[in-house]
Coordinates of C-alpha atoms in Angstrom, one line a residue:
M27 CA 82.0 156.1 118.7
E28 CA 81.8 156.8 115.8
I29 CA 84.9 154.8 114.9
S30 CA 83.5 151.4 116.3
S31 CA 80.1 152.0 115.6
N32 CA 81.9 151.1 111.6
W33 CA 84.1 148.2 112.4
I34 CA 81.2 147.1 114.0
P35 CA 79.7 145.3 110.2
Y36 CA 82.7 143.6 109.7
A37 CA 83.2 141.9 112.9
I38 CA 79.7 140.6 112.4
A39 CA 80.4 139.9 108.8
Y40 CA 83.7 137.5 109.5
L41 CA 81.6 136.3 113.1
A42 CA 79.1 134.7 110.0
I43 CA 82.1 133.8 107.6
V44 CA 83.7 132.1 110.5
I45 CA 80.6 129.9 111.7
L46 CA 79.5 129.8 108.0
F47 CA 82.5 127.0 107.6
S48 CA 83.0 125.7 110.5
F49 CA 79.8 124.7 110.4
L50 CA 79.9 123.5 106.5
R51 CA 83.0 122.0 107.2
N52 CA 81.6 120.1 109.7
L53 CA 78.4 119.1 107.4
R54 CA 81.6 117.1 105.3
R55 CA 82.4 115.6 107.5
R56 CA 79.6 114.4 108.9
K57 CA 78.3 113.1 105.1
L58 CA 82.3 111.4 104.7
N59 CA 81.9 107.2 105.6
L60 CA 85.0 107.2 107.7
P61 CA 86.9 103.9 108.5
P62 CA 85.4 102.8 111.6
G63 CA 87.4 103.4 115.0
P64 CA 87.7 103.9 118.3
K65 CA 85.8 107.7 119.6
P66 CA 88.2 109.9 119.7
W67 CA 88.8 112.4 122.2
P68 CA 89.6 115.9 122.3
I69 CA 92.8 117.4 121.7
I70 CA 94.4 114.1 122.1
G71 CA 92.6 112.5 119.9
N72 CA 92.7 108.6 120.5
L73 CA 96.5 108.8 121.8
N74 CA 95.2 108.0 124.8
L75 CA 95.1 103.9 123.5
I76 CA 98.5 103.8 122.1
G77 CA 100.7 101.9 125.2
S78 CA 104.8 101.7 125.2
L79 CA 104.0 99.5 122.0
P80 CA 102.3 101.5 119.4
H81 CA 102.3 98.9 117.0
R82 CA 100.3 96.3 119.6
S83 CA 98.1 98.3 120.9
V84 CA 97.6 99.0 117.1
H85 CA 96.9 95.4 116.6
Q86 CA 95.2 94.6 119.6
L87 CA 92.8 97.1 118.0
S88 CA 92.1 95.8 114.5
K89 CA 91.7 92.8 116.6
K90 CA 88.2 94.9 117.1
Y91 CA 87.8 97.8 114.1
G92 CA 89.3 95.2 111.6
P93 CA 92.1 95.3 108.3
I94 CA 91.2 99.1 108.0
M95 CA 90.4 101.5 110.9
Q96 CA 90.9 105.2 111.3
L97 CA 92.2 106.4 114.1
K98 CA 93.4 110.0 116.1
F99 CA 97.1 110.7 117.4
G100 CA 96.2 114.6 118.6
S101 CA 94.7 117.1 115.4
F102 CA 96.0 114.3 112.9
P103 CA 93.3 111.3 111.1
V104 CA 95.1 108.0 110.8
V105 CA 94.2 105.4 108.4
V106 CA 96.5 101.6 109.7
G107 CA 95.9 98.6 107.3
S108 CA 96.8 95.7 109.0
S109 CA 96.0 93.1 105.8
V110 CA 97.8 92.4 103.1
E111 CA 94.7 93.5 100.7
M112 CA 95.5 96.1 103.1
A113 CA 99.3 96.8 102.6
K114 CA 98.5 96.6 98.2
I115 CA 96.5 99.5 97.7
F116 CA 98.3 101.7 100.0
L117 CA 101.7 100.5 98.3
K118 CA 101.0 99.6 95.4
T119 CA 97.7 99.6 94.0
M120 CA 96.6 103.6 95.0
D121 CA 100.9 104.0 95.8
A122 CA 101.0 107.0 93.6
N123 CA 97.9 109.3 96.5
F124 CA 100.0 107.8 99.0
V125 CA 103.2 107.9 99.0
G126 CA 103.7 111.2 101.0
R127 CA 105.2 112.0 104.5
P128 CA 103.4 114.0 107.3
L129 CA 106.1 117.3 108.4
T130 CA 108.0 115.9 112.3
A131 CA 110.4 117.4 114.2
A132 CA 113.0 114.8 113.4
G133 CA 112.8 115.4 109.8
K134 CA 112.7 119.0 110.4
Y135 CA 115.8 119.1 112.4
T136 CA 117.7 116.1 112.0
T137 CA 117.8 115.3 108.5
Y138 CA 118.6 119.3 106.6
N139 CA 114.7 120.3 106.8
Y140 CA 113.1 117.4 104.9
S141 CA 116.2 116.6 102.6
D142 CA 116.7 113.0 103.5
I143 CA 115.1 110.2 101.4
T144 CA 112.8 109.2 104.5
W145 CA 111.2 112.1 105.1
S146 CA 111.8 114.9 102.4
P147 CA 108.2 115.3 100.4
Y148 CA 107.5 113.6 96.6
G149 CA 108.5 115.5 93.8
P150 CA 111.2 116.1 91.5
Y151 CA 113.7 117.0 94.6
W152 CA 113.1 113.3 96.3
R153 CA 112.3 111.6 92.5
Q154 CA 116.1 112.5 92.3
A155 CA 117.1 111.5 94.6
R156 CA 116.1 108.1 94.7
K157 CA 117.4 107.6 91.2
M158 CA 120.5 108.8 92.2
C159 CA 119.8 106.1 94.7
L160 CA 118.9 102.9 92.7
M161 CA 121.0 104.3 89.6
E162 CA 124.5 105.2 91.1
L163 CA 124.6 104.2 94.9
F164 CA 123.2 101.2 95.5
S165 CA 123.3 99.7 91.9
A166 CA 123.7 96.4 91.6
K167 CA 127.9 96.9 90.5
R168 CA 128.6 99.9 93.1
L169 CA 127.2 97.1 95.9
E170 CA 129.5 94.7 94.3
S171 CA 132.6 96.8 93.9
Y172 CA 132.1 97.2 97.5
E173 CA 132.3 93.7 98.5
Y174 CA 135.4 93.9 99.8
I175 CA 134.9 95.6 102.9
R176 CA 132.4 94.5 103.9
A177 CA 134.6 90.2 104.1
E178 CA 136.8 93.1 105.4
E179 CA 134.9 94.1 108.0
L180 CA 133.0 90.7 108.7
N181 CA 136.4 88.8 108.7
S182 CA 137.3 92.0 111.8
L183 CA 134.4 91.2 113.5
L184 CA 135.4 86.9 113.8
A185 CA 138.9 87.7 115.0
Q186 CA 136.7 89.9 118.1
L187 CA 134.9 87.3 118.2
Y188 CA 138.1 84.6 118.5
K189 CA 139.3 86.7 121.0
T190 CA 135.9 86.9 123.5
S191 CA 135.4 83.0 123.4
G192 CA 134.6 81.5 126.3
R193 CA 133.3 84.8 127.9
S194 CA 129.7 86.6 127.8
I195 CA 129.7 88.8 125.6
V196 CA 126.4 92.0 124.7
L197 CA 126.4 91.1 121.2
K198 CA 125.0 94.2 119.7
D199 CA 127.8 96.4 120.2
Y200 CA 129.9 93.7 118.2
L201 CA 127.2 93.8 115.4
S202 CA 126.7 97.8 115.6
T203 CA 130.2 97.7 115.4
V204 CA 130.9 95.7 112.1
S205 CA 127.5 97.8 110.7
L206 CA 129.1 100.9 111.1
N207 CA 132.2 100.7 109.4
V208 CA 131.0 99.1 106.8
I209 CA 128.4 101.7 105.6
S210 CA 131.3 104.4 107.1
R211 CA 133.9 103.0 104.4
M212 CA 130.8 102.8 101.4
V213 CA 129.4 105.7 102.2
L214 CA 132.7 108.3 104.1
G215 CA 135.6 107.0 103.3
K216 CA 137.1 105.2 106.3
R217 CA 136.5 104.4 109.1
Y218 CA 135.3 106.8 112.4
L219 CA 134.8 104.0 114.8
D220 CA 139.5 103.8 114.6
E221 CA 141.6 106.7 116.5
S222 CA 143.7 109.8 114.6
D223 CA 144.7 112.7 115.3
N224 CA 142.6 114.3 112.9
S225 CA 139.0 112.9 114.2
I226 CA 136.7 115.7 113.9
V227 CA 134.6 113.6 116.8
S228 CA 135.9 111.4 118.8
P229 CA 135.0 107.3 118.3
H230 CA 132.9 107.8 121.6
E231 CA 131.4 110.4 120.8
F232 CA 129.9 109.5 117.3
K233 CA 128.5 106.1 118.8
K234 CA 126.5 108.6 121.4
M235 CA 125.6 111.0 118.0
L236 CA 123.9 108.5 116.3
D237 CA 122.2 106.0 119.4
E238 CA 120.7 109.7 119.5
L239 CA 119.4 110.0 116.1
F240 CA 118.1 106.1 116.3
L241 CA 116.6 107.9 119.3
L242 CA 114.8 111.6 118.8
N243 CA 113.2 109.8 115.4
G244 CA 112.1 107.3 117.8
V245 CA 110.3 108.8 119.6
M246 CA 106.3 110.0 120.3
N247 CA 107.0 114.3 119.8
I248 CA 103.8 115.6 121.8
G249 CA 104.3 118.8 118.9
D250 CA 103.8 116.0 115.7
S251 CA 99.8 115.3 117.1
I252 CA 99.1 117.9 119.0
P253 CA 100.6 121.4 116.0
W254 CA 100.4 124.2 118.5
L255 CA 102.1 123.0 121.6
D256 CA 104.4 121.9 119.6
F257 CA 106.5 125.8 120.5
L258 CA 106.7 125.0 123.7
D259 CA 108.6 121.4 123.3
L260 CA 107.3 119.8 126.3
Q261 CA 109.6 117.1 126.7
G262 CA 112.5 118.9 125.2
Y263 CA 113.0 117.0 122.3
I264 CA 113.5 119.8 119.8
K265 CA 116.0 121.7 121.7
R266 CA 118.2 117.9 121.5
M267 CA 117.6 117.0 117.7
K268 CA 118.9 121.2 117.4
D269 CA 122.1 120.2 118.8
L270 CA 122.3 116.9 116.8
S271 CA 121.8 118.7 113.7
K272 CA 124.7 120.4 114.3
K273 CA 127.1 117.8 115.6
F274 CA 126.1 116.4 112.3
D275 CA 126.7 119.2 110.1
R276 CA 130.0 120.4 112.1
F277 CA 130.9 116.0 111.3
L278 CA 129.7 116.1 107.5
E279 CA 131.2 119.5 106.4
H280 CA 134.8 118.1 107.5
V281 CA 134.0 114.5 105.6
L282 CA 132.6 117.1 102.4
D283 CA 136.0 119.2 102.6
E284 CA 138.4 116.5 103.3
H285 CA 136.6 115.1 99.8
I286 CA 136.4 118.0 97.5
A287 CA 140.2 118.5 99.0
R288 CA 141.4 115.2 97.8
R289 CA 140.0 115.8 93.5
K290 CA 141.6 119.0 94.0
Q291 CA 145.4 117.1 94.5
S292 CA 143.9 114.9 92.3
S293 CA 146.3 115.7 88.9
N294 CA 144.0 114.3 86.9
K295 CA 139.8 114.2 87.7
E296 CA 138.7 111.6 85.2
D297 CA 141.3 109.1 86.5
Y298 CA 140.5 109.8 89.9
G299 CA 137.8 107.6 90.4
S300 CA 135.1 107.4 93.1
K301 CA 136.2 105.5 96.0
D302 CA 132.6 106.1 98.7
M303 CA 129.3 107.4 97.6
V304 CA 130.2 110.9 99.1
D305 CA 132.9 111.4 95.5
V306 CA 129.7 108.9 93.8
L307 CA 127.5 112.3 94.9
L308 CA 130.1 115.5 94.5
E309 CA 130.1 114.4 90.8
L310 CA 126.9 114.3 90.1
A311 CA 127.2 117.2 91.8
D312 CA 128.4 118.9 88.6
D313 CA 126.6 116.9 86.6
P314 CA 124.1 119.4 84.4
N315 CA 121.8 117.5 83.0
L316 CA 120.2 116.9 86.4
E317 CA 116.7 117.0 86.9
V318 CA 117.6 120.1 90.1
K319 CA 120.4 122.0 88.5
L320 CA 123.2 122.4 91.1
E321 CA 124.1 125.4 90.6
R322 CA 124.5 128.9 91.4
H323 CA 120.7 130.2 90.9
G324 CA 119.7 126.4 91.8
V325 CA 120.9 126.2 94.4
K326 CA 118.0 127.3 97.1
A327 CA 115.5 125.8 95.1
F328 CA 117.6 122.2 95.1
T329 CA 117.6 122.5 99.2
Q330 CA 113.6 123.8 99.4
P331 CA 111.7 120.2 98.7
P332 CA 108.2 120.7 96.6
Q333 CA 105.1 123.0 97.9
S334 CA 103.2 120.8 96.9
Y335 CA 102.6 118.8 99.5
C336 CA 99.6 117.2 102.3
S337 CA 100.3 119.3 105.0
G338 CA 101.3 123.2 103.2
S339 CA 104.9 124.1 102.3
V340 CA 108.3 123.7 103.3
P341 CA 110.4 126.4 104.0
A342 CA 113.4 126.5 102.2
G343 CA 116.8 125.6 103.7
K344 CA 118.8 128.9 104.3
H345 CA 122.4 128.7 103.1
Y346 CA 125.1 132.2 103.1
I347 CA 127.5 130.5 101.7
S348 CA 129.2 133.4 98.2
V349 CA 132.1 131.0 96.8
K350 CA 131.2 128.4 94.1
E351 CA 133.5 126.3 95.0
K352 CA 131.1 125.4 98.5
E353 CA 127.8 125.9 96.4
V354 CA 128.2 122.4 95.8
K355 CA 129.7 122.1 99.3
V356 CA 125.6 123.4 100.7
Q357 CA 123.6 120.7 98.1
V358 CA 126.0 118.0 98.8
C359 CA 125.0 118.7 102.4
N360 CA 121.8 118.0 101.4
F361 CA 123.1 114.6 100.0
S362 CA 124.7 114.2 103.2
A363 CA 121.3 113.5 105.3
N364 CA 121.0 110.5 102.9
G365 CA 124.0 109.6 104.1
Q366 CA 122.8 110.3 107.4
D367 CA 119.7 108.3 106.9
L368 CA 122.6 105.4 105.3
L369 CA 124.0 105.6 108.7
A370 CA 121.6 105.2 111.1
G371 CA 119.2 103.2 109.3
G372 CA 121.6 100.9 107.9
T373 CA 124.1 100.3 111.1
E374 CA 120.1 100.2 113.2
S375 CA 118.6 97.7 110.6
S376 CA 121.4 94.9 110.2
A377 CA 122.4 94.2 114.2
V378 CA 118.9 94.8 115.3
T379 CA 118.1 91.5 112.7
V380 CA 120.8 89.7 113.9
E381 CA 120.6 89.8 117.2
W382 CA 116.7 88.8 117.0
A383 CA 118.0 86.4 115.2
I384 CA 120.6 84.8 117.5
S385 CA 118.1 85.7 120.6
E386 CA 115.4 82.9 117.8
L387 CA 117.6 80.1 117.7
L388 CA 118.9 80.2 121.4
K389 CA 115.5 79.1 122.3
K390 CA 115.1 77.0 120.0
P391 CA 118.9 75.0 119.6
E392 CA 117.3 72.4 117.1
I393 CA 117.2 75.4 114.6
F394 CA 120.9 76.1 115.4
D395 CA 121.7 71.8 114.6
K396 CA 119.9 72.3 110.9
A397 CA 121.5 75.4 110.4
T398 CA 125.3 74.3 111.1
E399 CA 124.9 70.8 109.6
E400 CA 123.9 73.1 105.9
L401 CA 127.0 75.5 106.7
D402 CA 128.6 72.0 107.3
R403 CA 127.6 70.7 104.0
V404 CA 127.5 73.5 101.5
I405 CA 130.3 75.5 102.7
G406 CA 132.3 72.4 104.1
K407 CA 134.6 73.5 107.0
N408 CA 137.8 75.4 105.5
R409 CA 136.4 78.8 105.4
W410 CA 134.2 81.1 106.2
V411 CA 130.3 81.9 104.0
Q412 CA 130.8 84.4 101.0
E413 CA 127.7 87.2 99.1
K414 CA 127.1 84.8 97.1
D415 CA 126.8 81.6 98.4
M416 CA 123.6 82.9 100.2
P417 CA 121.2 81.3 97.1
N418 CA 122.8 77.6 97.9
L419 CA 122.0 78.5 102.1
P420 CA 118.4 78.0 101.8
Y421 CA 117.9 77.1 105.0
V422 CA 119.9 80.3 106.6
E423 CA 118.1 82.1 104.4
A424 CA 114.7 80.6 106.0
I425 CA 116.0 82.3 109.1
V426 CA 116.5 85.6 107.8
K427 CA 112.9 85.0 105.9
E428 CA 111.3 84.4 109.7
T429 CA 113.1 87.2 111.6
M430 CA 112.3 89.9 110.1
R431 CA 108.3 88.3 110.0
V432 CA 108.5 87.6 113.7
H433 CA 110.4 91.0 114.9
P434 CA 110.3 93.5 112.1
V435 CA 112.6 96.6 112.2
A436 CA 110.2 99.1 111.0
P437 CA 106.7 97.3 112.2
F438 CA 104.3 100.3 110.9
L439 CA 107.5 100.7 107.9
V440 CA 107.8 105.1 107.7
P441 CA 105.1 106.3 108.3
R442 CA 102.7 107.7 104.5
C443 CA 100.4 110.9 104.1
T444 CA 97.5 111.1 102.2
L445 CA 98.5 113.8 99.1
E446 CA 94.6 113.3 97.1
D447 CA 91.1 112.9 98.9
C448 CA 90.5 109.2 97.8
Q449 CA 88.0 106.5 98.4
V450 CA 89.8 102.7 99.6
N451 CA 86.6 100.1 100.2
G452 CA 84.2 102.4 100.1
Y453 CA 85.7 104.3 102.9
D454 CA 86.2 108.6 102.4
I455 CA 90.1 109.5 103.6
P456 CA 90.3 112.7 103.4
K457 CA 93.4 114.2 101.9
G458 CA 96.0 114.9 104.7
T459 CA 95.9 111.3 106.5
R460 CA 98.6 110.1 107.8
I461 CA 98.5 105.9 106.4
L462 CA 100.3 103.0 108.6
V463 CA 100.8 100.3 107.3
N464 CA 101.1 97.0 110.1
I465 CA 102.5 94.9 109.0
W466 CA 103.4 93.7 112.6
T467 CA 99.5 92.5 112.2
I468 CA 100.6 90.7 108.7
G469 CA 103.8 89.0 110.4
R470 CA 100.5 87.4 112.8
D471 CA 97.3 86.3 110.7
P472 CA 96.4 83.0 111.0
A473 CA 95.2 82.9 107.8
L474 CA 98.6 83.2 106.5
W475 CA 100.6 81.9 108.6
E476 CA 99.9 78.9 110.0
N477 CA 100.7 79.1 114.4
P478 CA 102.3 82.5 114.0
D479 CA 103.7 83.0 117.1
E480 CA 106.6 80.8 116.8
F481 CA 109.7 80.9 115.0
C482 CA 109.6 78.6 112.5
P483 CA 112.2 78.7 109.5
E484 CA 110.2 76.0 107.8
R485 CA 108.0 77.1 106.6
F486 CA 109.3 79.8 103.9
I487 CA 111.4 76.2 102.7
G488 CA 110.1 75.9 99.1
K489 CA 107.9 79.3 99.3
A490 CA 108.3 81.8 96.3
I491 CA 108.4 84.7 99.1
D492 CA 111.4 87.3 99.2
V493 CA 111.2 90.7 101.1
K494 CA 112.0 92.7 97.6
G495 CA 108.6 94.0 98.1
Q496 CA 106.1 92.0 95.4
N497 CA 105.2 89.7 98.7
F498 CA 102.7 91.5 100.3
E499 CA 103.0 89.3 103.8
L500 CA 105.8 90.1 105.2
L501 CA 107.8 93.6 103.3
P502 CA 110.6 94.2 106.0
F503 CA 111.9 97.5 103.6
G504 CA 108.6 98.4 102.5
S505 CA 106.8 98.4 98.5
G506 CA 106.3 100.1 95.8
R507 CA 108.4 103.9 94.8
R508 CA 108.8 105.1 98.9
M509 CA 110.5 101.1 99.6
C510 CA 113.5 101.7 101.1
P511 CA 115.6 101.9 98.0
G512 CA 119.4 100.1 99.8
Y513 CA 117.2 97.3 100.8
S514 CA 119.7 95.6 98.8
L515 CA 122.5 96.5 100.3
G516 CA 120.9 95.9 103.9
L517 CA 120.2 92.3 103.0
K518 CA 122.7 91.1 102.1
V519 CA 124.5 92.1 105.5
I520 CA 122.2 90.2 107.4
Q521 CA 122.5 87.7 105.9
A522 CA 126.5 87.2 105.3
T523 CA 126.5 88.5 109.5
L524 CA 124.6 85.5 109.9
A525 CA 125.7 83.1 108.3
N526 CA 129.1 83.3 109.1
L527 CA 128.2 83.7 113.4
L528 CA 126.7 80.4 112.4
H529 CA 129.1 78.7 110.2
G530 CA 132.2 79.5 113.1
Y531 CA 130.8 79.7 116.5
K532 CA 128.6 77.8 119.2
W533 CA 125.5 80.2 120.7
R534 CA 124.9 79.6 124.7
L535 CA 123.5 81.3 127.5
P536 CA 125.7 83.0 130.2
G537 CA 125.4 81.0 133.4
S538 CA 122.3 79.3 134.4
L539 CA 120.1 80.7 132.2
R540 CA 117.7 78.8 130.3
P541 CA 116.5 78.7 126.6
E542 CA 113.0 78.8 127.4
D543 CA 113.8 81.8 130.4
L544 CA 115.1 83.9 127.9
E545 CA 112.9 87.8 128.4
M546 CA 112.1 87.9 124.0
E547 CA 110.1 91.6 125.5
E548 CA 111.4 94.6 122.2
I549 CA 111.1 98.7 122.5
F550 CA 109.4 100.9 120.0
G551 CA 111.6 103.8 119.0
L552 CA 113.5 103.6 115.1
S553 CA 113.6 99.9 115.3
T554 CA 112.0 97.2 117.4
P555 CA 114.8 96.1 119.2
R556 CA 115.2 94.0 122.8
K557 CA 114.7 95.6 125.8
T558 CA 117.9 93.9 127.7
P559 CA 120.7 93.2 124.9
L560 CA 121.5 90.0 124.4
E561 CA 124.2 87.8 126.6
A562 CA 125.7 85.6 124.8
I563 CA 128.8 83.0 124.8
A564 CA 130.3 82.4 121.4
E565 CA 132.6 79.7 120.8
P566 CA 134.9 78.5 118.1
R567 CA 133.7 75.3 115.3
L568 CA 136.2 75.5 113.6
S569 CA 139.8 74.9 112.9
P570 CA 142.3 77.4 114.9
N571 CA 143.6 77.7 112.0
L572 CA 141.0 79.6 110.6
Y573 CA 140.5 81.5 113.0
G574 CA 144.3 82.7 112.6
S575 CA 143.7 83.7 109.3
Q576 CA 141.4 86.4 110.0

C-alpha cells in the first residue's frame, strides 16, 4: 500500500499538467483569428463536405466563405486560396513560409521515403535536387539535345494513326504510349514498352505499374487525414503502395545496373558522355563538390531528408550495402525517385492535356477550322510541325492555354505546408497548416475571364499570359520555389503533339454521336483525366507521301 500511495501525487501532478496544457492550447486556439470556413465535425473534420471531385466541392464552399477559407481534413487544418491574390501570396509573396510538404503515405512508400523532388521536405536535399533538375536535367541545352527523341516518337505516333485511318480509336492509349516512350528514352535510355528477351518487366506490367502509381498517389488515404487510424490500413492502400514500391525498386535497380555496367565498359570515361538522365545523375553522384556529399559517411544523411519540417522529422531510408560502388547506386536510387516522378508526371500530364484539347475541339468544329487554317498558312502541307515552329502558331498555343485553364491536370497543384506561424490578410495560419491553391476555381473566376465556362482560345490572342508561373491567373505548373521543374519539357511535348495531330488529321466522333452529346466529365486523382476515355476517328488530311516518310 505504501508503494501505491507514493504514486498518487505523481499521477495527480501529471493529470494536472495535461489538463493545464490542454486548457492553454484551447485558449490559444480561441484567440486565433482563423480564416472563415464550415464548422468541423469531431474526428472527420469537414471530409463529409468533400465529394468525388474535391476541387468542385471546395469551389462551391469558396463561393460561400470567400477566397481564403479554412477546412479541416480529419485531424489537419487546411487553408484554401481560391483567387489570384491568394495564389500570389502563397506561391510568391510568402512563398518561403509555404514550401513545406505534408507527410503522406504515398510520399513515404512510393517515392523512397520522400526522396523525390515532389514530396521531399524543404531543405538542403530538396534544394540540391531542384538545382540538379534546373541546371542539368531540364536545362535548355539538355532538352535541345533530346529533341530528336521527341521528334522520332511523335513521328511514330503519326504513323500508327495513319494505319488506323477511318477506325475508332481510344486516343489516350496512343498519347500515353508516345509520352511514355519519350520520357523513358530521355530518362532511362531506351523504350520500356518494347518486347525484348532481357526486359526486367513486360510492357503490359510496366504500364500496370504506372497506372497503379497514378492511382495510389491520387487516392484519399484515411490515414493521411486521421493518423491514429493509419496502422489499420482500412482501405488497403498502404499494402498496395508497399507492393508497388518493391516492383519499382526492382525495376530501377536493373536500370542502374545496366548504366553502371555500361560506364565500366567504356575505356575512357571522359569520352563516354551522358546518353540519358540516369547517366547525368551518375555523373553528378561522383561530384565531390555537392552540398550533400555522396560518399560513404554521407550516404545516410543524403537518404534522410532534413528534420525541420512542419510534421516533424522524417526517418531515414535504411540501406545495408558495403561495396563502395553500390554506395553511389543507393544514392542514385533516391534520384531515381525523381526519375519515377518523370515517368509518372511526364507521361500522364501531357496525355491528359492533349486528350482534353481534342475533346473540346470535337465539340467546337469551328476551332478545328481556325487551327488548321493557321497550320496550312504557316507550315504548309508538305512537312510536319517542329518545336521551333510553335512561336509562329499563336492560335494553337492559345488552344493549349485554354485547355490548361479549363482542365488543369492538378486542380489544387501539390499541397503545401506552413513552416512557421504567420498571418495572411489578417488571418492567423498556424505552423503545420496544409495549403491548397484551387487553380480550377481561379480558371473560372468571372472577374478574370469573360464567360469562364466557355472554351474560347481567342481570349489569349494578343494577351501576354503564359504558363511559366508569373501570371497567377494561369498556373498549370504552379509557381515559386515548388513550381514543377520539368514544365518546359511538358509544354514542348504537349504543344508539338497537339499541333501535329491537328495538322495531319481531321478528327470526328464515331457513329452517330453528335458534338453536343460528347460527355465531358472528369475523375480526380494524381491527375484529372476524362471519366470516359475519348474515342475518335482520325482521317489523314495531308499528302500520302508525307505519311509514308513516317
